[in-house]
Every structure is written in structure tokens, then in C-alpha cells.
mmCIF file of C-alpha atoms and ligand atoms in Angstrom:
data_model
loop_
_atom_site.group_PDB
_atom_site.id
_atom_site.type_symbol
_atom_site.label_atom_id
_atom_site.label_comp_id
_atom_site.label_asym_id
_atom_site.label_seq_id
_atom_site.Cartn_x
_atom_site.Cartn_y
_atom_site.Cartn_z
ATOM 1 C CA MET V 1 124.725 -44.468 4.322
ATOM 2 C CA LYS V 2 125.870 -46.992 6.908
ATOM 3 C CA TYR V 3 125.001 -46.458 10.584
ATOM 4 C CA ALA V 4 126.277 -48.166 13.712
ATOM 5 C CA LEU V 5 123.761 -47.708 16.511
ATOM 6 C CA LEU V 6 124.816 -48.279 20.128
ATOM 7 C CA GLY V 7 122.333 -48.815 22.966
ATOM 8 C CA ALA V 8 119.983 -50.589 20.583
ATOM 9 C CA ALA V 9 117.955 -52.221 23.380
ATOM 10 C CA GLY V 10 117.077 -48.896 25.016
ATOM 11 C CA GLN V 11 113.812 -47.042 24.401
ATOM 12 C CA LEU V 12 115.269 -44.414 22.086
ATOM 13 C CA GLY V 13 117.622 -46.905 20.429
ATOM 14 C CA ARG V 14 114.726 -49.157 19.486
ATOM 15 C CA ASP V 15 112.615 -46.349 18.052
ATOM 16 C CA LEU V 16 115.530 -44.855 16.167
ATOM 17 C CA GLN V 17 116.647 -48.062 14.433
ATOM 18 C CA SER V 18 113.759 -48.157 11.987
ATOM 19 C CA ARG V 19 113.832 -44.416 11.276
ATOM 20 C CA LEU V 20 117.422 -43.954 10.138
ATOM 21 C CA GLN V 21 117.632 -44.014 6.364
ATOM 22 C CA GLY V 22 120.240 -46.472 5.163
ATOM 23 C CA GLU V 23 121.866 -49.620 6.464
ATOM 24 C CA VAL V 24 121.609 -49.743 10.261
ATOM 25 C CA VAL V 25 123.760 -52.121 12.288
ATOM 26 C CA ALA V 26 122.242 -52.037 15.771
ATOM 27 C CA TRP V 27 124.290 -53.158 18.772
ATOM 28 C CA THR V 28 123.129 -53.829 22.326
ATOM 29 C CA ARG V 29 125.419 -53.459 25.321
ATOM 30 C CA GLU V 30 126.494 -57.123 24.928
ATOM 31 C CA GLN V 31 127.578 -56.443 21.338
ATOM 32 C CA ALA V 32 129.216 -53.042 21.919
ATOM 33 C CA ASP V 33 130.022 -51.927 25.441
ATOM 34 C CA LEU V 34 131.149 -48.325 25.916
ATOM 35 C CA THR V 35 133.379 -49.407 28.778
ATOM 36 C CA ARG V 36 135.322 -51.847 26.537
ATOM 37 C CA PRO V 37 137.120 -49.535 24.128
ATOM 38 C CA VAL V 38 139.423 -52.142 22.580
ATOM 39 C CA GLU V 39 136.527 -54.331 21.433
ATOM 40 C CA LEU V 40 134.508 -51.265 20.474
ATOM 41 C CA ARG V 41 137.297 -49.959 18.244
ATOM 42 C CA ALA V 42 137.763 -53.363 16.605
ATOM 43 C CA ALA V 43 134.035 -53.643 15.883
ATOM 44 C CA LEU V 44 133.807 -50.146 14.403
ATOM 45 C CA GLU V 45 137.009 -50.556 12.380
ATOM 46 C CA ALA V 46 135.585 -53.747 10.902
ATOM 47 C CA LEU V 47 132.207 -52.155 10.131
ATOM 48 C CA ARG V 48 133.465 -48.753 8.855
ATOM 49 C CA PRO V 49 130.172 -46.895 9.347
ATOM 50 C CA ASP V 50 129.547 -43.409 7.980
ATOM 51 C CA ARG V 51 127.750 -42.443 11.168
ATOM 52 C CA VAL V 52 127.741 -43.727 14.724
ATOM 53 C CA VAL V 53 124.616 -43.047 16.771
ATOM 54 C CA ASN V 54 125.058 -43.428 20.507
ATOM 55 C CA CYS V 55 121.831 -44.131 22.386
ATOM 56 C CA ALA V 56 123.703 -45.933 25.189
ATOM 57 C CA ALA V 57 123.990 -44.260 28.572
ATOM 58 C CA TYR V 58 124.085 -44.806 32.306
ATOM 59 C CA ASN V 59 120.648 -43.428 33.211
ATOM 60 C CA PHE V 60 120.257 -44.189 36.933
ATOM 61 C CA VAL V 61 119.966 -40.606 38.091
ATOM 62 C CA ASP V 62 119.606 -41.351 41.818
ATOM 63 C CA LYS V 63 122.046 -44.261 41.939
ATOM 64 C CA ALA V 64 124.723 -42.097 40.302
ATOM 65 C CA GLU V 65 124.898 -39.979 43.482
ATOM 66 C CA SER V 66 126.404 -42.893 45.403
ATOM 67 C CA ASP V 67 128.223 -44.446 42.436
ATOM 68 C CA PRO V 68 129.695 -41.602 40.397
ATOM 69 C CA THR V 69 132.396 -43.924 39.063
ATOM 70 C CA ALA V 70 129.817 -46.045 37.256
ATOM 71 C CA ALA V 71 128.064 -42.991 35.760
ATOM 72 C CA PHE V 72 131.319 -41.435 34.560
ATOM 73 C CA ALA V 73 132.640 -44.768 33.225
ATOM 74 C CA VAL V 74 129.815 -44.828 30.662
ATOM 75 C CA ASN V 75 128.619 -41.241 30.204
ATOM 76 C CA ALA V 76 132.033 -39.557 30.167
ATOM 77 C CA TRP V 77 135.006 -41.896 29.693
ATOM 78 C CA GLY V 78 133.172 -44.420 27.504
ATOM 79 C CA VAL V 79 131.810 -41.582 25.380
ATOM 80 C CA ARG V 80 135.317 -40.081 25.129
ATOM 81 C CA ASP V 81 136.656 -43.388 23.806
ATOM 82 C CA LEU V 82 133.818 -43.556 21.304
ATOM 83 C CA ALA V 83 134.517 -39.983 20.164
ATOM 84 C CA LEU V 84 138.215 -40.812 19.677
ATOM 85 C CA ILE V 85 137.328 -43.836 17.560
ATOM 86 C CA CYS V 86 134.882 -41.811 15.448
ATOM 87 C CA ARG V 87 137.488 -39.087 14.973
ATOM 88 C CA ASP V 88 140.084 -41.662 13.873
ATOM 89 C CA LEU V 89 137.623 -43.324 11.474
ATOM 90 C CA GLY V 90 136.449 -39.947 10.160
ATOM 91 C CA CYS V 91 132.813 -40.724 10.862
ATOM 92 C CA VAL V 92 130.027 -38.551 12.222
ATOM 93 C CA LEU V 93 129.085 -39.130 15.872
ATOM 94 C CA VAL V 94 125.495 -38.552 16.964
ATOM 95 C CA HIS V 95 125.241 -38.413 20.756
ATOM 96 C CA PHE V 96 122.396 -37.677 23.200
ATOM 97 C CA SER V 97 122.535 -35.547 26.291
ATOM 98 C CA SER V 98 120.099 -34.295 28.858
ATOM 99 C CA ASP V 99 118.230 -31.287 30.236
ATOM 100 C CA TYR V 100 119.875 -32.274 33.533
ATOM 101 C CA VAL V 101 123.001 -30.380 32.452
ATOM 102 C CA PHE V 102 121.030 -27.350 33.753
ATOM 103 C CA GLY V 103 119.602 -26.450 37.150
ATOM 104 C CA LEU V 104 122.316 -24.609 39.036
ATOM 105 C CA ASP V 105 120.866 -21.208 38.111
ATOM 106 C CA GLU V 106 117.647 -21.554 40.103
ATOM 107 C CA ASN V 107 116.242 -18.219 38.925
ATOM 108 C CA HIS V 108 116.285 -19.151 35.239
ATOM 109 C CA ARG V 109 112.658 -19.490 34.088
ATOM 110 C CA VAL V 110 112.761 -19.183 30.290
ATOM 111 C CA PRO V 111 113.623 -22.025 27.891
ATOM 112 C CA TRP V 112 117.349 -22.767 27.942
ATOM 113 C CA THR V 113 119.213 -22.220 24.692
ATOM 114 C CA GLU V 114 122.335 -24.012 23.497
ATOM 115 C CA SER V 115 124.381 -20.901 24.301
ATOM 116 C CA ASN V 116 123.247 -20.668 27.951
ATOM 117 C CA ALA V 117 125.940 -21.794 30.377
ATOM 118 C CA PRO V 118 125.096 -25.241 31.743
ATOM 119 C CA GLY V 119 125.337 -26.030 35.450
ATOM 120 C CA PRO V 120 124.243 -29.471 36.593
ATOM 121 C CA VAL V 121 122.969 -30.200 40.110
ATOM 122 C CA SER V 122 123.524 -33.978 40.089
ATOM 123 C CA VAL V 123 126.284 -36.477 39.392
ATOM 124 C CA TYR V 124 124.274 -37.829 36.444
ATOM 125 C CA GLY V 125 123.935 -34.316 34.987
ATOM 126 C CA LEU V 126 127.634 -33.682 35.476
ATOM 127 C CA SER V 127 128.545 -36.994 33.809
ATOM 128 C CA LYS V 128 126.316 -36.144 30.813
ATOM 129 C CA LEU V 129 127.828 -32.661 30.566
ATOM 130 C CA ALA V 130 131.339 -34.150 30.655
ATOM 131 C CA GLY V 131 130.299 -36.514 27.846
ATOM 132 C CA GLU V 132 129.015 -33.598 25.759
ATOM 133 C CA TYR V 133 132.259 -31.655 26.116
ATOM 134 C CA LEU V 134 134.332 -34.733 25.335
ATOM 135 C CA VAL V 135 132.375 -35.341 22.121
ATOM 136 C CA ARG V 136 132.492 -31.698 21.091
ATOM 137 C CA SER V 137 136.214 -31.340 21.776
ATOM 138 C CA THR V 138 137.256 -34.691 20.273
ATOM 139 C CA CYS V 139 135.175 -35.524 17.225
ATOM 140 C CA PRO V 140 134.810 -32.578 14.828
ATOM 141 C CA ARG V 141 131.799 -33.965 12.957
ATOM 142 C CA HIS V 142 129.255 -34.452 15.718
ATOM 143 C CA PHE V 143 125.649 -33.873 16.641
ATOM 144 C CA VAL V 144 125.011 -33.582 20.373
ATOM 145 C CA VAL V 145 121.266 -33.665 20.967
ATOM 146 C CA ARG V 146 120.001 -32.613 24.390
ATOM 147 C CA THR V 147 116.550 -33.914 25.182
ATOM 148 C CA CYS V 148 114.226 -34.307 28.140
ATOM 149 C CA GLY V 149 111.866 -36.699 29.969
ATOM 150 C CA LEU V 150 111.889 -39.555 27.444
ATOM 151 C CA TYR V 151 109.142 -42.153 27.248
ATOM 152 C CA GLY V 152 108.522 -44.760 24.571
ATOM 153 C CA VAL V 153 106.728 -48.077 24.276
ATOM 154 C CA TRP V 154 109.890 -50.073 24.806
ATOM 155 C CA GLY V 155 110.514 -48.434 28.189
ATOM 156 C CA SER V 156 113.887 -47.552 29.591
ATOM 157 C CA GLY V 157 115.425 -51.016 29.928
ATOM 158 C CA GLY V 158 117.576 -50.281 32.940
ATOM 159 C CA LYS V 159 114.835 -48.416 34.779
ATOM 160 C CA GLY V 160 112.206 -51.030 33.944
ATOM 161 C CA GLY V 161 109.581 -48.963 32.134
ATOM 162 C CA ASN V 162 108.847 -45.275 31.830
ATOM 163 C CA PHE V 163 106.991 -42.580 33.755
ATOM 164 C CA VAL V 164 103.688 -43.116 31.923
ATOM 165 C CA GLU V 165 103.674 -46.868 32.562
ATOM 166 C CA THR V 166 104.704 -46.391 36.198
ATOM 167 C CA MET V 167 101.808 -43.960 36.744
ATOM 168 C CA LEU V 168 99.259 -46.268 35.085
ATOM 169 C CA ARG V 169 100.509 -49.325 36.972
ATOM 170 C CA LEU V 170 100.433 -47.650 40.388
ATOM 171 C CA ALA V 171 97.007 -46.129 39.734
ATOM 172 C CA ARG V 172 95.580 -49.505 38.733
ATOM 173 C CA GLN V 173 96.979 -50.949 41.976
ATOM 174 C CA GLY V 174 94.992 -48.252 43.801
ATOM 175 C CA LYS V 175 98.134 -46.764 45.299
ATOM 176 C CA PRO V 176 98.174 -43.093 46.329
ATOM 177 C CA LEU V 177 100.342 -41.145 43.927
ATOM 178 C CA ARG V 178 102.362 -38.146 45.047
ATOM 179 C CA VAL V 179 104.058 -36.500 42.091
ATOM 180 C CA VAL V 180 106.414 -33.528 42.122
ATOM 181 C CA ALA V 181 104.820 -30.286 41.014
ATOM 182 C CA ASP V 182 107.885 -28.043 41.282
ATOM 183 C CA GLN V 183 109.945 -29.431 38.381
ATOM 184 C CA THR V 184 109.000 -28.095 34.966
ATOM 185 C CA CYS V 185 110.240 -29.684 31.750
ATOM 186 C CA THR V 186 108.962 -31.117 28.446
ATOM 187 C CA PRO V 187 108.208 -34.845 28.418
ATOM 188 C CA THR V 188 109.291 -36.184 25.038
ATOM 189 C CA TYR V 189 108.011 -39.182 23.078
ATOM 190 C CA THR V 190 110.899 -41.278 21.734
ATOM 191 C CA VAL V 191 109.094 -41.767 18.389
ATOM 192 C CA ASP V 192 109.088 -37.988 17.831
ATOM 193 C CA LEU V 193 112.689 -37.576 18.947
ATOM 194 C CA ALA V 194 113.752 -40.473 16.717
ATOM 195 C CA ALA V 195 112.087 -38.937 13.635
ATOM 196 C CA ALA V 196 113.581 -35.518 14.403
ATOM 197 C CA THR V 197 117.043 -37.007 14.942
ATOM 198 C CA ALA V 198 116.850 -38.884 11.654
ATOM 199 C CA SER V 199 116.069 -35.597 9.837
ATOM 200 C CA LEU V 200 118.628 -33.526 11.753
ATOM 201 C CA THR V 201 121.457 -35.943 11.167
ATOM 202 C CA MET V 202 120.779 -36.099 7.420
ATOM 203 C CA THR V 203 122.035 -32.495 7.314
ATOM 204 C CA ASP V 204 125.683 -31.528 7.642
ATOM 205 C CA ARG V 205 124.854 -28.822 10.213
ATOM 206 C CA TYR V 206 126.939 -30.371 12.966
ATOM 207 C CA GLY V 207 126.767 -29.056 16.516
ATOM 208 C CA LEU V 208 124.764 -28.941 19.719
ATOM 209 C CA TYR V 209 120.945 -28.974 19.502
ATOM 210 C CA HIS V 210 117.982 -29.087 21.852
ATOM 211 C CA VAL V 211 115.223 -31.398 20.596
ATOM 212 C CA THR V 212 112.048 -32.063 22.616
ATOM 213 C CA ASN V 213 108.293 -32.031 22.087
ATOM 214 C CA SER V 214 106.797 -28.523 22.440
ATOM 215 C CA ASP V 215 105.271 -26.732 25.447
ATOM 216 C CA SER V 216 106.044 -27.641 29.033
ATOM 217 C CA CYS V 217 104.522 -28.939 32.264
ATOM 218 C CA SER V 218 105.382 -30.184 35.730
ATOM 219 C CA TRP V 219 105.569 -33.936 36.364
ATOM 220 C CA TYR V 220 102.332 -33.536 38.350
ATOM 221 C CA GLU V 221 100.602 -31.951 35.336
ATOM 222 C CA PHE V 222 101.983 -34.699 33.125
ATOM 223 C CA ALA V 223 100.529 -37.330 35.481
ATOM 224 C CA GLN V 224 97.156 -35.531 35.453
ATOM 225 C CA ALA V 225 97.136 -35.610 31.639
ATOM 226 C CA ILE V 226 98.074 -39.312 31.573
ATOM 227 C CA PHE V 227 95.094 -40.255 33.761
ATOM 228 C CA GLU V 228 92.723 -37.912 31.934
ATOM 229 C CA LYS V 229 93.662 -39.254 28.497
ATOM 230 C CA ALA V 230 93.813 -42.907 29.587
ATOM 231 C CA GLY V 231 90.473 -42.581 31.429
ATOM 232 C CA VAL V 232 92.011 -43.956 34.619
ATOM 233 C CA LYS V 233 90.941 -42.810 38.094
ATOM 234 C CA ALA V 234 93.860 -42.122 40.403
ATOM 235 C CA ASP V 235 94.492 -40.864 43.906
ATOM 236 C CA LEU V 236 96.886 -38.172 42.680
ATOM 237 C CA ALA V 237 98.251 -35.239 44.673
ATOM 238 C CA PRO V 238 101.100 -32.772 44.129
ATOM 239 C CA ILE V 239 104.189 -32.793 46.319
ATOM 240 C CA SER V 240 107.414 -30.823 46.412
ATOM 241 C CA SER V 241 110.818 -32.186 45.413
ATOM 242 C CA TRP V 242 111.895 -31.691 49.015
ATOM 243 C CA GLU V 243 108.982 -33.845 50.287
ATOM 244 C CA PHE V 244 109.632 -36.487 47.614
ATOM 245 C CA GLY V 245 113.231 -36.735 48.816
ATOM 246 C CA ALA V 246 114.992 -38.296 45.792
ATOM 247 C CA ALA V 247 118.706 -38.929 46.240
ATOM 248 C CA ALA V 248 119.612 -36.690 43.272
ATOM 249 C CA ARG V 249 118.577 -33.076 42.877
ATOM 250 C CA ARG V 250 116.714 -32.265 39.653
ATOM 251 C CA PRO V 251 116.458 -28.884 37.923
ATOM 252 C CA ALA V 252 113.383 -26.878 38.964
ATOM 253 C CA TYR V 253 113.086 -25.639 35.384
ATOM 254 C CA SER V 254 114.698 -27.468 32.464
ATOM 255 C CA VAL V 255 112.562 -26.547 29.461
ATOM 256 C CA LEU V 256 114.793 -26.484 26.388
ATOM 257 C CA SER V 257 114.448 -23.960 23.568
ATOM 258 C CA THR V 258 114.364 -25.809 20.252
ATOM 259 C CA ALA V 259 114.827 -22.650 18.154
ATOM 260 C CA ALA V 260 118.242 -23.694 16.775
ATOM 261 C CA TYR V 261 116.771 -26.966 15.514
ATOM 262 C CA HIS V 262 113.824 -25.122 13.876
ATOM 263 C CA ALA V 263 116.210 -22.600 12.327
ATOM 264 C CA LEU V 264 117.480 -25.437 10.105
ATOM 265 C CA GLY V 265 114.028 -25.502 8.505
ATOM 266 C CA LEU V 266 113.043 -28.691 10.294
ATOM 267 C CA PRO V 267 109.431 -28.945 11.505
ATOM 268 C CA PRO V 268 108.696 -28.388 15.202
ATOM 269 C CA LEU V 269 107.854 -31.437 17.256
ATOM 270 C CA ARG V 270 104.197 -31.616 18.298
ATOM 271 C CA PRO V 271 103.049 -30.420 21.751
ATOM 272 C CA TRP V 272 103.678 -32.919 24.548
ATOM 273 C CA ARG V 273 99.915 -33.411 25.065
ATOM 274 C CA ASP V 274 99.471 -34.592 21.447
ATOM 275 C CA ALA V 275 102.552 -36.789 21.732
ATOM 276 C CA LEU V 276 101.106 -38.381 24.873
ATOM 277 C CA THR V 277 97.886 -39.160 22.985
ATOM 278 C CA ALA V 278 99.940 -40.795 20.214
ATOM 279 C CA TYR V 279 101.896 -42.804 22.775
ATOM 280 C CA LEU V 280 98.713 -44.070 24.439
ATOM 281 C CA ASP V 281 97.378 -45.088 21.007
ATOM 282 C CA GLU V 282 100.621 -46.888 20.162
ATOM 283 C CA ARG V 283 100.711 -48.801 23.457
ATOM 284 C CA GLY V 284 97.012 -49.653 23.027
ATOM 285 C CA ARG V 285 97.732 -51.150 19.587
ATOM 286 C CA LYS V 286 100.686 -53.134 20.956
ATOM 287 C CA ASN V 287 98.906 -54.355 24.117
ATOM 288 C CA PRO V 288 95.162 -54.378 23.461
ATOM 289 C CA ILE V 289 93.377 -54.890 26.804
HETATM 290 N N1 NAP T 1 115.299 -41.362 29.718
HETATM 291 C C1 NAP T 1 115.199 -40.052 29.815
HETATM 292 O O1 NAP T 1 114.262 -39.523 30.398
HETATM 293 C C2 NAP T 1 116.261 -39.160 29.193
HETATM 294 C C3 NAP T 1 116.156 -37.775 29.351
HETATM 295 C C4 NAP T 1 117.119 -36.944 28.752
HETATM 296 C C5 NAP T 1 118.155 -37.512 28.029
HETATM 297 N N2 NAP T 1 118.236 -38.867 27.912
HETATM 298 C C6 NAP T 1 119.344 -39.437 27.131
HETATM 299 O O2 NAP T 1 118.802 -40.022 25.959
HETATM 300 C C7 NAP T 1 119.596 -41.150 25.574
HETATM 301 C C8 NAP T 1 118.688 -42.379 25.409
HETATM 302 O O3 NAP T 1 118.055 -42.665 26.660
HETATM 303 P P1 NAP T 1 117.022 -43.858 26.855
HETATM 304 O O4 NAP T 1 115.953 -43.387 27.788
HETATM 305 O O5 NAP T 1 116.650 -44.442 25.549
HETATM 306 O O6 NAP T 1 117.938 -44.876 27.659
HETATM 307 P P2 NAP T 1 117.646 -46.411 28.060
HETATM 308 O O7 NAP T 1 116.312 -46.849 27.581
HETATM 309 O O8 NAP T 1 117.960 -46.511 29.518
HETATM 310 O O9 NAP T 1 118.739 -47.165 27.209
HETATM 311 C C9 NAP T 1 120.092 -47.026 27.454
HETATM 312 C C10 NAP T 1 120.768 -48.242 26.891
HETATM 313 O O10 NAP T 1 122.176 -48.086 27.115
HETATM 314 C C11 NAP T 1 122.666 -49.362 27.439
HETATM 315 N N3 NAP T 1 123.933 -49.257 28.150
HETATM 316 C C12 NAP T 1 124.158 -48.968 29.448
HETATM 317 N N4 NAP T 1 125.467 -49.003 29.699
HETATM 318 C C13 NAP T 1 126.082 -49.327 28.536
HETATM 319 C C14 NAP T 1 127.435 -49.523 28.158
HETATM 320 N N5 NAP T 1 128.437 -49.456 29.050
HETATM 321 N N6 NAP T 1 127.709 -49.821 26.869
HETATM 322 C C15 NAP T 1 126.713 -49.952 25.953
HETATM 323 N N7 NAP T 1 125.413 -49.816 26.265
HETATM 324 C C16 NAP T 1 125.119 -49.491 27.542
HETATM 325 C C17 NAP T 1 121.581 -49.980 28.308
HETATM 326 O O11 NAP T 1 121.751 -51.365 28.332
HETATM 327 P P3 NAP T 1 121.286 -52.207 29.657
HETATM 328 O O12 NAP T 1 119.785 -52.130 29.670
HETATM 329 O O13 NAP T 1 121.860 -53.537 29.389
HETATM 330 O O14 NAP T 1 121.881 -51.500 30.824
HETATM 331 C C18 NAP T 1 120.325 -49.546 27.563
HETATM 332 O O15 NAP T 1 119.960 -50.484 26.585
HETATM 333 C C19 NAP T 1 120.674 -41.283 26.643
HETATM 334 O O16 NAP T 1 121.831 -40.608 26.245
HETATM 335 C C20 NAP T 1 120.077 -40.553 27.851
HETATM 336 O O17 NAP T 1 121.058 -40.070 28.729
HETATM 337 C C21 NAP T 1 117.308 -39.703 28.462
#
């Protein structure tokens, strides 16, 4: 099995590389840019992979509000070009999407399933939803994996870290931390998502899947758990999304039901609290203090 992996320098891309079974050719943005379809097609035609795994994305949720063109160039039109190439080469396309495709139905308070109608509340969410539809309508053999609140030891390159590291850094600087308590989701460890994706994509059960760690929490509760588990004292208090005032709206509730993934006989991902413990262990081994 030969894989081409795009977005190889990102946090999920890095964790996924070593978990795919077979030959993995991993490309960073410099080596394979979604906004350069001619070069991308030439590279994939030369490589002839069995599967293309796309971990590349425009992930600046707030910036996308004022620069929708940039978000759509990567998350929609770049993904469409990739899907066309994969269709023409007859290869499987594995693509990642986001819980931010939901949020418009503010009364929804049970885990979203793949058959619930999406409704994004941000430009980023809309660009990811467009990308999903373009993959699903263009490349017949696809896996579209929606996930949520990713963190991994490599950090999100573009964003310069991840939520856990940001919390620990600010707490160590003694800064007061005000974290939103009215957005509920499931933070997901990239190591767990990478292992689950590797198993899922070994099947031929193509389609749309939700894959996250289990259980759910608010970002405030997640921050509380980070400090508790890391043994760090922090000046932490809850705040509302309105008070926080981010440029982009986020869903109030974006917990994803992973029942369709489990129905394939694949094991559930561990609870987010256990995944956080594993993450803190992994970062401790990599950066012993
Ligand atoms: N992070 C989250 O919380 C989250 C939540 C739900 C879903 N997701 C989805 O999960 C997937 C993986 O996310 P992640 O957190 O691993 O992202 P990440 O760490 O930000 O990595 C994304 C990678 O994509 C690259 N990239 C950006 N534009 C590109 C382009 N035009 N062509 C090729 N590569 C490009 C970036 O390169 P540069 O660093 O050079 O820009 C970066 O290496 C994405 O589809 C994302 O939308 C993420």
C-alpha cells in the first residue's frame, strides 16, 4: 500500500505518518501545495499512490472571517482539485473535516451524527463543509473524517502550538486565564485520531465518519483538567463566548457521535481525560523539565 500524505508538517500529519501501514510519502506545503493544482497533479501522477491522505488545511478560524478567500482557496477549491486528481488516478482520498460544520441549530444538545444536517456559523466552518461536499461529490472512494479540538505534541504549525501548551505557558507566566465555559466539544489527541484513522482507512467502508476521543467538556473544564493533571497552579476563571469576543462564532455544542465508526467494529477512542494524561506523559518524555 502506497500513501501520499499532504500537510505532513502539521500536528495530525506528523502523528499519522508513522501509523499508516505501508510506504508513506509525506509532503509538506512546500512539496505539495493545495493551491497549486498543476504541480500537485504532476507529483501525484508520478507517485501513483493507492491512497492520498490530506492533513493540510487553512486552520485560522478567526482570520478566515476577514479573509474568506484564503480559507476557501485551501479548504474548498484546493480540496476540490485534490479530489479531481484522486478520482482521475482512481485512488482513495482520506480527508479531515471539523465539528465547526455544526452550530447553526443552537438548540441541538445531543451528539451530532453524520446524518444530521450541518450548519456552520463561521467562514472556516463553511469552507470545511464546502470541502467535504466537494470530496464526497467528486471522488467516489473517499473517507471524510470529522474531528474536534485537536492537540498533539507537534502543535498546530500555523497556530504556533495547541490549547494545552497555550494554557500551560500562560499559567507559568502568572497570567490570569479566562476560558470559555459555554462551548462544549470533545478535545481529541492527535495520536488517538491517527491510530483510529489508520484502522478506519484499512477498511473499504468509504464515507463520512465522526472520530474523536470519548465524553465531552467545555474549554473551561478542559483547562481545569490540564492544570489539575499537570500540577500547575493557575488563575483560571470561566467566561462566556460573548465576553471573550473572538472574531469567529463557534458552535455552543459540537460533540460528535462516533457510533458509525464503532459500528464498523473498531474500538472506541479513550475518554478525553485519559487522552490528556497520555499527552502530558508524551510531552514530558519529549521535553523533560
Ligand atoms: N486543529 C484542530 O483543532 C482541528 C479541529 C477539527 C478539525 N481539524 C482538521 O484536522 C485536520 C488536521 O489539522 P491540524 O490541527 O493537524 O492542522 P495543522 O497542524 O494546522 O496543520 C495543517 C498543515 O497544513 C499545511 N497547509 C496549509 N495550507 C496549505 C496548502 N495550501 N497546501 C498544503 N499544505 C498546507 C500547513 O502548513 P503551514 O504550517 O506551512 O501553513 C500545516 O502544516 C485539518 O483538516 C483540520 O481542518 C482540526
